[in-house]
């Protein structure tokens, strides 16, 4: 089955700096890669996703990049703000599997 | 439009007791999922359903059963609760298997 590794497990940045979270996956057939943000005590919320036919996708301050050859994808947050502080999860899934496999999460702290 | 809701929000069980968690969605989604979330472990899939009347096992199905008798509801049952099942349980739903939307979660403690 699919295995997703996520790094780092914790990340602290100064407000206004950029943050990068990286994930690797094992199944070369995987073709869907979402990112979820979970604030303390809240539900995970989908913030951005990318399909395997796209190398990069942006949404305001958030971007995701995908390298299918190397089997890794990354979340980039620019101009970080205190409200970006949360746990971020990456996930991967392949067509026909019906299942998302999640990484273990990255706790991002943005220091004012 | 409530989205995905879960009942109850909190529950404390004694070892060996049984209970059912209810997930309901009003978005007419075909796919529904049950996950558990433990500290440092991310989200792990317990069972899922690709449509009314269907269920399938996920990564950690042991000790749990599910039913999808109605399209909008997905039930998770614990027949004989164990302390290892202490966790936060999230339900999710989606039109297809991607873009999953999560419920608010149920915090379960088994003593």
PDB file of C-alpha atoms in Angstrom:
ATOM      1  CA  UNK A   1       0.000   0.000   0.000  1.00  0.00           C
ATOM      2  CA  UNK A   2       0.868   3.666  -0.125  1.00  0.00           C
ATOM      3  CA  UNK A   3       3.273   5.173   2.423  1.00  0.00           C
ATOM      4  CA  UNK A   4       3.564   8.931   2.939  1.00  0.00           C
ATOM      5  CA  UNK A   5       6.450  10.519   4.838  1.00  0.00           C
ATOM      6  CA  UNK A   6       6.171  14.148   5.955  1.00  0.00           C
ATOM      7  CA  UNK A   7       8.917  16.498   7.136  1.00  0.00           C
ATOM      8  CA  UNK A   8       9.551  18.353   9.320  1.00  0.00           C
ATOM      9  CA  UNK A   9       7.309  17.349  12.207  1.00  0.00           C
ATOM     10  CA  UNK A  10       7.563  20.857  13.702  1.00  0.00           C
ATOM     11  CA  UNK A  11       8.433  24.157  12.074  1.00  0.00           C
ATOM     12  CA  UNK A  12       8.763  27.625  13.572  1.00  0.00           C
ATOM     13  CA  UNK A  13       9.036  30.734  11.398  1.00  0.00           C
ATOM     14  CA  UNK A  14       8.953  34.449  11.964  1.00  0.00           C
ATOM     15  CA  UNK A  15       5.877  36.277  10.749  1.00  0.00           C
ATOM     16  CA  UNK A  16       6.392  37.329   7.143  1.00  0.00           C
ATOM     17  CA  UNK A  17       8.869  34.547   6.358  1.00  0.00           C
ATOM     18  CA  UNK A  18       8.114  31.566   4.111  1.00  0.00           C
ATOM     19  CA  UNK A  19       7.409  28.023   5.272  1.00  0.00           C
ATOM     20  CA  UNK A  20       7.979  24.827   3.307  1.00  0.00           C
ATOM     21  CA  UNK A  21       6.678  21.374   4.208  1.00  0.00           C
ATOM     22  CA  UNK A  22       7.757  18.327   2.205  1.00  0.00           C
ATOM     23  CA  UNK A  23       6.193  14.927   1.631  1.00  0.00           C
ATOM     24  CA  UNK A  24       7.344  11.815  -0.165  1.00  0.00           C
ATOM     25  CA  UNK A  25       5.156   8.945  -1.312  1.00  0.00           C
ATOM     26  CA  UNK A  26       5.877   5.368  -2.300  1.00  0.00           C
ATOM     27  CA  UNK A  27       3.237   4.358  -4.861  1.00  0.00           C
ATOM     28  CA  UNK A  28       4.101   5.627  -8.332  1.00  0.00           C
ATOM     29  CA  UNK A  29       0.436   5.138  -9.349  1.00  0.00           C
ATOM     30  CA  UNK A  30      -0.721   7.861  -6.928  1.00  0.00           C
ATOM     31  CA  UNK A  31      -2.131  10.835  -8.795  1.00  0.00           C
ATOM     32  CA  UNK A  32      -3.906  13.057  -6.258  1.00  0.00           C
ATOM     33  CA  UNK A  33      -2.137  15.022  -3.520  1.00  0.00           C
ATOM     34  CA  UNK A  34      -4.154  17.201  -1.129  1.00  0.00           C
ATOM     35  CA  UNK A  35      -3.046  19.325   1.798  1.00  0.00           C
ATOM     36  CA  UNK A  36      -5.154  19.808   4.915  1.00  0.00           C
ATOM     37  CA  UNK A  37      -4.883  22.410   7.676  1.00  0.00           C
ATOM     38  CA  UNK A  38      -6.053  21.559  11.166  1.00  0.00           C
ATOM     39  CA  UNK A  39      -6.312  24.209  13.851  1.00  0.00           C
ATOM     40  CA  UNK A  40      -6.269  23.133  17.478  1.00  0.00           C
ATOM     41  CA  UNK A  41      -9.456  21.275  18.378  1.00  0.00           C
ATOM     42  CA  UNK A  42     -10.931  21.705  14.905  1.00  0.00           C
ATOM     43  CA  UNK A  43     -11.553  19.480  11.909  1.00  0.00           C
ATOM     44  CA  UNK A  44      -9.025  19.094   9.062  1.00  0.00           C
ATOM     45  CA  UNK A  45      -9.828  21.465   6.204  1.00  0.00           C
ATOM     46  CA  UNK A  46      -8.720  21.060   2.598  1.00  0.00           C
ATOM     47  CA  UNK A  47      -6.595  24.060   1.619  1.00  0.00           C
ATOM     48  CA  UNK A  48      -5.135  23.037  -1.738  1.00  0.00           C
ATOM     49  CA  UNK A  49      -4.651  19.960  -3.875  1.00  0.00           C
ATOM     50  CA  UNK A  50      -2.808  18.957  -7.017  1.00  0.00           C
ATOM     51  CA  UNK A  51      -3.249  16.259  -9.621  1.00  0.00           C
ATOM     52  CA  UNK A  52      -0.402  14.374 -11.262  1.00  0.00           C
ATOM     53  CA  UNK A  53      -0.805  16.115 -14.609  1.00  0.00           C
ATOM     54  CA  UNK A  54       0.161  19.455 -13.028  1.00  0.00           C
ATOM     55  CA  UNK A  55       3.584  20.433 -11.653  1.00  0.00           C
ATOM     56  CA  UNK A  56       2.546  23.436  -9.585  1.00  0.00           C
ATOM     57  CA  UNK A  57      -0.600  25.082  -8.304  1.00  0.00           C
ATOM     58  CA  UNK A  58      -1.009  28.411  -6.493  1.00  0.00           C
ATOM     59  CA  UNK A  59      -3.764  29.965  -4.435  1.00  0.00           C
ATOM     60  CA  UNK A  60      -2.838  33.381  -3.062  1.00  0.00           C
ATOM     61  CA  UNK A  61      -0.061  32.784  -0.463  1.00  0.00           C
ATOM     62  CA  UNK A  62      -0.175  29.001  -0.770  1.00  0.00           C
ATOM     63  CA  UNK A  63       1.435  26.885  -3.471  1.00  0.00           C
ATOM     64  CA  UNK A  64       2.020  23.188  -3.967  1.00  0.00           C
ATOM     65  CA  UNK A  65       4.668  21.637  -6.196  1.00  0.00           C
ATOM     66  CA  UNK A  66       4.851  18.050  -7.406  1.00  0.00           C
ATOM     67  CA  UNK A  67       7.812  16.056  -8.691  1.00  0.00           C
ATOM     68  CA  UNK A  68       6.465  12.726  -9.938  1.00  0.00           C
ATOM     69  CA  UNK A  69       9.857  11.417 -10.933  1.00  0.00           C
ATOM     70  CA  UNK A  70      11.209  11.843  -7.420  1.00  0.00           C
ATOM     71  CA  UNK A  71       7.820  11.038  -5.835  1.00  0.00           C
ATOM     72  CA  UNK A  72       7.686  14.081  -3.633  1.00  0.00           C
ATOM     73  CA  UNK A  73       5.479  17.136  -3.249  1.00  0.00           C
ATOM     74  CA  UNK A  74       5.732  20.263  -1.149  1.00  0.00           C
ATOM     75  CA  UNK A  75       3.559  22.959   0.397  1.00  0.00           C
ATOM     76  CA  UNK A  76       4.858  26.523   0.274  1.00  0.00           C
ATOM     77  CA  UNK A  77       3.348  29.293   2.378  1.00  0.00           C
ATOM     78  CA  UNK A  78       4.651  32.807   1.726  1.00  0.00           C
ATOM     79  CA  UNK A  79       4.332  35.908   3.920  1.00  0.00           C
ATOM     80  CA  UNK A  80       3.271  33.790   6.878  1.00  0.00           C
ATOM     81  CA  UNK A  81       0.808  35.206   9.391  1.00  0.00           C
ATOM     82  CA  UNK A  82      -0.031  34.119  12.960  1.00  0.00           C
ATOM     83  CA  UNK A  83      -3.314  32.625  11.704  1.00  0.00           C
ATOM     84  CA  UNK A  84      -1.277  30.194   9.591  1.00  0.00           C
ATOM     85  CA  UNK A  85      -0.250  28.466  12.843  1.00  0.00           C
ATOM     86  CA  UNK A  86      -1.778  24.968  12.712  1.00  0.00           C
ATOM     87  CA  UNK A  87      -0.967  21.352  11.930  1.00  0.00           C
ATOM     88  CA  UNK A  88      -0.665  20.643   8.212  1.00  0.00           C
ATOM     89  CA  UNK A  89      -1.197  17.196   6.723  1.00  0.00           C
ATOM     90  CA  UNK A  90      -0.268  15.977   3.269  1.00  0.00           C
ATOM     91  CA  UNK A  91      -1.927  12.972   1.673  1.00  0.00           C
ATOM     92  CA  UNK A  92      -1.729  10.867  -1.453  1.00  0.00           C
ATOM     93  CA  UNK A  93      -4.141   8.642  -3.357  1.00  0.00           C
ATOM     94  CA  UNK A  94      -4.228   6.717  -6.587  1.00  0.00           C
ATOM     95  CA  UNK A  95      -7.078   6.333  -9.036  1.00  0.00           C
ATOM     96  CA  UNK A  96      -9.272   3.423  -8.060  1.00  0.00           C
ATOM     97  CA  UNK A  97      -7.893   3.156  -4.524  1.00  0.00           C
ATOM     98  CA  UNK A  98     -10.671   5.336  -3.004  1.00  0.00           C
ATOM     99  CA  UNK A  99      -8.341   5.968  -0.086  1.00  0.00           C
ATOM    100  CA  UNK A 100      -6.216   8.876   1.072  1.00  0.00           C
ATOM    101  CA  UNK A 101      -3.020   7.986   2.924  1.00  0.00           C
ATOM    102  CA  UNK A 102      -1.976  10.807   5.221  1.00  0.00           C
ATOM    103  CA  UNK A 103       1.403  11.925   6.469  1.00  0.00           C
ATOM    104  CA  UNK A 104       1.867  12.303  10.218  1.00  0.00           C
ATOM    105  CA  UNK A 105       1.571  16.088  10.132  1.00  0.00           C
ATOM    106  CA  UNK A 106       3.690  19.214  10.588  1.00  0.00           C
ATOM    107  CA  UNK A 107       3.009  21.627  13.421  1.00  0.00           C
ATOM    108  CA  UNK A 108       3.677  25.113  12.066  1.00  0.00           C
ATOM    109  CA  UNK A 109       4.150  27.960  14.512  1.00  0.00           C
ATOM    110  CA  UNK A 110       4.312  31.518  13.180  1.00  0.00           C
ATOM    111  CA  UNK A 111       5.989  33.825  15.681  1.00  0.00           C
ATOM    112  CA  UNK A 112       4.712  37.422  15.649  1.00  0.00           C
TER     113      UNK A 112
ATOM    114  CA  UNK B   1     -26.682  23.236   4.666  1.00  0.00           C
ATOM    115  CA  UNK B   2     -24.932  21.678   7.668  1.00  0.00           C
ATOM    116  CA  UNK B   3     -22.260  19.810   5.669  1.00  0.00           C
ATOM    117  CA  UNK B   4     -20.888  16.857   7.642  1.00  0.00           C
ATOM    118  CA  UNK B   5     -22.105  16.387  11.212  1.00  0.00           C
ATOM    119  CA  UNK B   6     -21.131  13.839  13.859  1.00  0.00           C
ATOM    120  CA  UNK B   7     -22.960  12.585  16.938  1.00  0.00           C
ATOM    121  CA  UNK B   8     -21.961  12.562  19.768  1.00  0.00           C
ATOM    122  CA  UNK B   9     -19.163  15.135  20.235  1.00  0.00           C
ATOM    123  CA  UNK B  10     -17.742  13.433  23.343  1.00  0.00           C
ATOM    124  CA  UNK B  11     -18.174  10.025  24.905  1.00  0.00           C
ATOM    125  CA  UNK B  12     -16.622   8.075  27.763  1.00  0.00           C
ATOM    126  CA  UNK B  13     -16.937   4.288  27.712  1.00  0.00           C
ATOM    127  CA  UNK B  14     -15.824   1.548  30.015  1.00  0.00           C
ATOM    128  CA  UNK B  15     -13.841  -1.367  28.622  1.00  0.00           C
ATOM    129  CA  UNK B  16     -16.171  -3.880  27.032  1.00  0.00           C
ATOM    130  CA  UNK B  17     -19.055  -1.475  26.422  1.00  0.00           C
ATOM    131  CA  UNK B  18     -20.423  -0.888  22.947  1.00  0.00           C
ATOM    132  CA  UNK B  19     -21.461   2.252  21.123  1.00  0.00           C
ATOM    133  CA  UNK B  20     -22.302   3.667  17.715  1.00  0.00           C
ATOM    134  CA  UNK B  21     -21.034   6.902  16.216  1.00  0.00           C
ATOM    135  CA  UNK B  22     -23.264   8.595  13.653  1.00  0.00           C
ATOM    136  CA  UNK B  23     -22.044  10.587  10.679  1.00  0.00           C
ATOM    137  CA  UNK B  24     -24.522  12.492   8.535  1.00  0.00           C
ATOM    138  CA  UNK B  25     -23.988  14.584   5.392  1.00  0.00           C
ATOM    139  CA  UNK B  26     -26.443  16.697   3.443  1.00  0.00           C
ATOM    140  CA  UNK B  27     -24.306  17.222   0.321  1.00  0.00           C
ATOM    141  CA  UNK B  28     -25.512  14.110  -1.530  1.00  0.00           C
ATOM    142  CA  UNK B  29     -21.976  12.701  -1.483  1.00  0.00           C
ATOM    143  CA  UNK B  30     -21.437   9.128  -2.628  1.00  0.00           C
ATOM    144  CA  UNK B  31     -18.243   8.479  -0.660  1.00  0.00           C
ATOM    145  CA  UNK B  32     -17.987   8.455   3.131  1.00  0.00           C
ATOM    146  CA  UNK B  33     -15.085   7.617   5.428  1.00  0.00           C
ATOM    147  CA  UNK B  34     -14.238   7.026   9.082  1.00  0.00           C
ATOM    148  CA  UNK B  35     -10.786   8.001  10.363  1.00  0.00           C
ATOM    149  CA  UNK B  36      -9.150   7.950  13.740  1.00  0.00           C
ATOM    150  CA  UNK B  37      -6.599  10.525  14.825  1.00  0.00           C
ATOM    151  CA  UNK B  38      -4.027   9.799  17.502  1.00  0.00           C
ATOM    152  CA  UNK B  39      -1.191  12.115  18.615  1.00  0.00           C
ATOM    153  CA  UNK B  40       1.753  11.892  16.222  1.00  0.00           C
ATOM    154  CA  UNK B  41      -0.020   9.366  13.983  1.00  0.00           C
ATOM    155  CA  UNK B  42      -1.892  11.547  11.538  1.00  0.00           C
ATOM    156  CA  UNK B  43      -5.249  10.359  10.229  1.00  0.00           C
ATOM    157  CA  UNK B  44      -5.738   6.642   9.688  1.00  0.00           C
ATOM    158  CA  UNK B  45      -8.603   5.222   7.673  1.00  0.00           C
ATOM    159  CA  UNK B  46     -10.816   2.724   9.520  1.00  0.00           C
ATOM    160  CA  UNK B  47     -13.569   1.923   6.998  1.00  0.00           C
ATOM    161  CA  UNK B  48     -15.094   3.614   4.009  1.00  0.00           C
ATOM    162  CA  UNK B  49     -18.097   3.414   1.687  1.00  0.00           C
ATOM    163  CA  UNK B  50     -18.342   4.164  -2.024  1.00  0.00           C
ATOM    164  CA  UNK B  51     -22.130   4.289  -2.024  1.00  0.00           C
ATOM    165  CA  UNK B  52     -25.307   3.331  -0.204  1.00  0.00           C
ATOM    166  CA  UNK B  53     -25.201  -0.282   0.927  1.00  0.00           C
ATOM    167  CA  UNK B  54     -21.415  -0.664   0.434  1.00  0.00           C
ATOM    168  CA  UNK B  55     -18.574  -0.765   2.955  1.00  0.00           C
ATOM    169  CA  UNK B  56     -14.891  -1.617   2.778  1.00  0.00           C
ATOM    170  CA  UNK B  57     -11.951  -1.933   5.159  1.00  0.00           C
ATOM    171  CA  UNK B  58      -9.299   0.710   5.482  1.00  0.00           C
ATOM    172  CA  UNK B  59      -5.914   0.662   7.183  1.00  0.00           C
ATOM    173  CA  UNK B  60      -7.039  -0.048  10.772  1.00  0.00           C
ATOM    174  CA  UNK B  61     -10.439  -1.849  10.694  1.00  0.00           C
ATOM    175  CA  UNK B  62     -10.032  -4.303  13.588  1.00  0.00           C
ATOM    176  CA  UNK B  63     -12.506  -3.804  16.439  1.00  0.00           C
ATOM    177  CA  UNK B  64     -14.865  -1.646  14.353  1.00  0.00           C
ATOM    178  CA  UNK B  65     -17.895  -2.278  12.165  1.00  0.00           C
ATOM    179  CA  UNK B  66     -19.757   0.080   9.852  1.00  0.00           C
ATOM    180  CA  UNK B  67     -23.043   0.349   7.998  1.00  0.00           C
ATOM    181  CA  UNK B  68     -24.332   2.595   5.205  1.00  0.00           C
ATOM    182  CA  UNK B  69     -28.052   1.870   5.010  1.00  0.00           C
ATOM    183  CA  UNK B  70     -28.875   5.365   3.815  1.00  0.00           C
ATOM    184  CA  UNK B  71     -26.781   7.482   1.464  1.00  0.00           C
ATOM    185  CA  UNK B  72     -26.588  10.377   3.906  1.00  0.00           C
ATOM    186  CA  UNK B  73     -25.568   8.354   6.982  1.00  0.00           C
ATOM    187  CA  UNK B  74     -22.485   6.311   7.847  1.00  0.00           C
ATOM    188  CA  UNK B  75     -22.398   4.544  11.223  1.00  0.00           C
ATOM    189  CA  UNK B  76     -19.285   3.364  13.060  1.00  0.00           C
ATOM    190  CA  UNK B  77     -19.760   0.724  15.742  1.00  0.00           C
ATOM    191  CA  UNK B  78     -17.519  -0.487  18.532  1.00  0.00           C
ATOM    192  CA  UNK B  79     -18.778  -3.854  19.764  1.00  0.00           C
ATOM    193  CA  UNK B  80     -16.463  -4.215  22.772  1.00  0.00           C
ATOM    194  CA  UNK B  81     -14.490  -1.056  23.475  1.00  0.00           C
ATOM    195  CA  UNK B  82     -10.826  -1.260  24.473  1.00  0.00           C
ATOM    196  CA  UNK B  83      -8.522   1.456  25.882  1.00  0.00           C
ATOM    197  CA  UNK B  84      -6.561   1.321  22.594  1.00  0.00           C
ATOM    198  CA  UNK B  85      -9.655   2.763  20.890  1.00  0.00           C
ATOM    199  CA  UNK B  86      -9.349   6.000  22.839  1.00  0.00           C
ATOM    200  CA  UNK B  87      -8.994   8.527  20.035  1.00  0.00           C
ATOM    201  CA  UNK B  88     -10.613  11.341  18.094  1.00  0.00           C
ATOM    202  CA  UNK B  89     -12.826   9.975  15.329  1.00  0.00           C
ATOM    203  CA  UNK B  90     -13.472  11.961  12.168  1.00  0.00           C
ATOM    204  CA  UNK B  91     -15.985  11.256   9.473  1.00  0.00           C
ATOM    205  CA  UNK B  92     -15.524  12.617   5.961  1.00  0.00           C
ATOM    206  CA  UNK B  93     -17.502  12.631   2.733  1.00  0.00           C
ATOM    207  CA  UNK B  94     -16.802  13.418  -0.904  1.00  0.00           C
ATOM    208  CA  UNK B  95     -18.414  13.413  -4.337  1.00  0.00           C
ATOM    209  CA  UNK B  96     -15.660  11.166  -5.652  1.00  0.00           C
ATOM    210  CA  UNK B  97     -12.756   9.760  -3.637  1.00  0.00           C
ATOM    211  CA  UNK B  98     -10.922  13.083  -3.626  1.00  0.00           C
ATOM    212  CA  UNK B  99     -11.802  16.477  -2.049  1.00  0.00           C
ATOM    213  CA  UNK B 100     -12.911  14.947   1.219  1.00  0.00           C
ATOM    214  CA  UNK B 101     -14.759  17.176   3.674  1.00  0.00           C
ATOM    215  CA  UNK B 102     -14.486  16.368   7.358  1.00  0.00           C
ATOM    216  CA  UNK B 103     -16.961  16.469  10.221  1.00  0.00           C
ATOM    217  CA  UNK B 104     -16.169  18.143  13.571  1.00  0.00           C
ATOM    218  CA  UNK B 105     -14.988  14.937  15.233  1.00  0.00           C
ATOM    219  CA  UNK B 106     -15.947  12.773  18.212  1.00  0.00           C
ATOM    220  CA  UNK B 107     -13.605  12.492  21.169  1.00  0.00           C
ATOM    221  CA  UNK B 108     -13.873   8.998  22.646  1.00  0.00           C
ATOM    222  CA  UNK B 109     -12.243   7.902  25.892  1.00  0.00           C
ATOM    223  CA  UNK B 110     -12.270   4.237  26.934  1.00  0.00           C
ATOM    224  CA  UNK B 111     -11.363   3.607  30.574  1.00  0.00           C
TER     225      UNK B 111
END
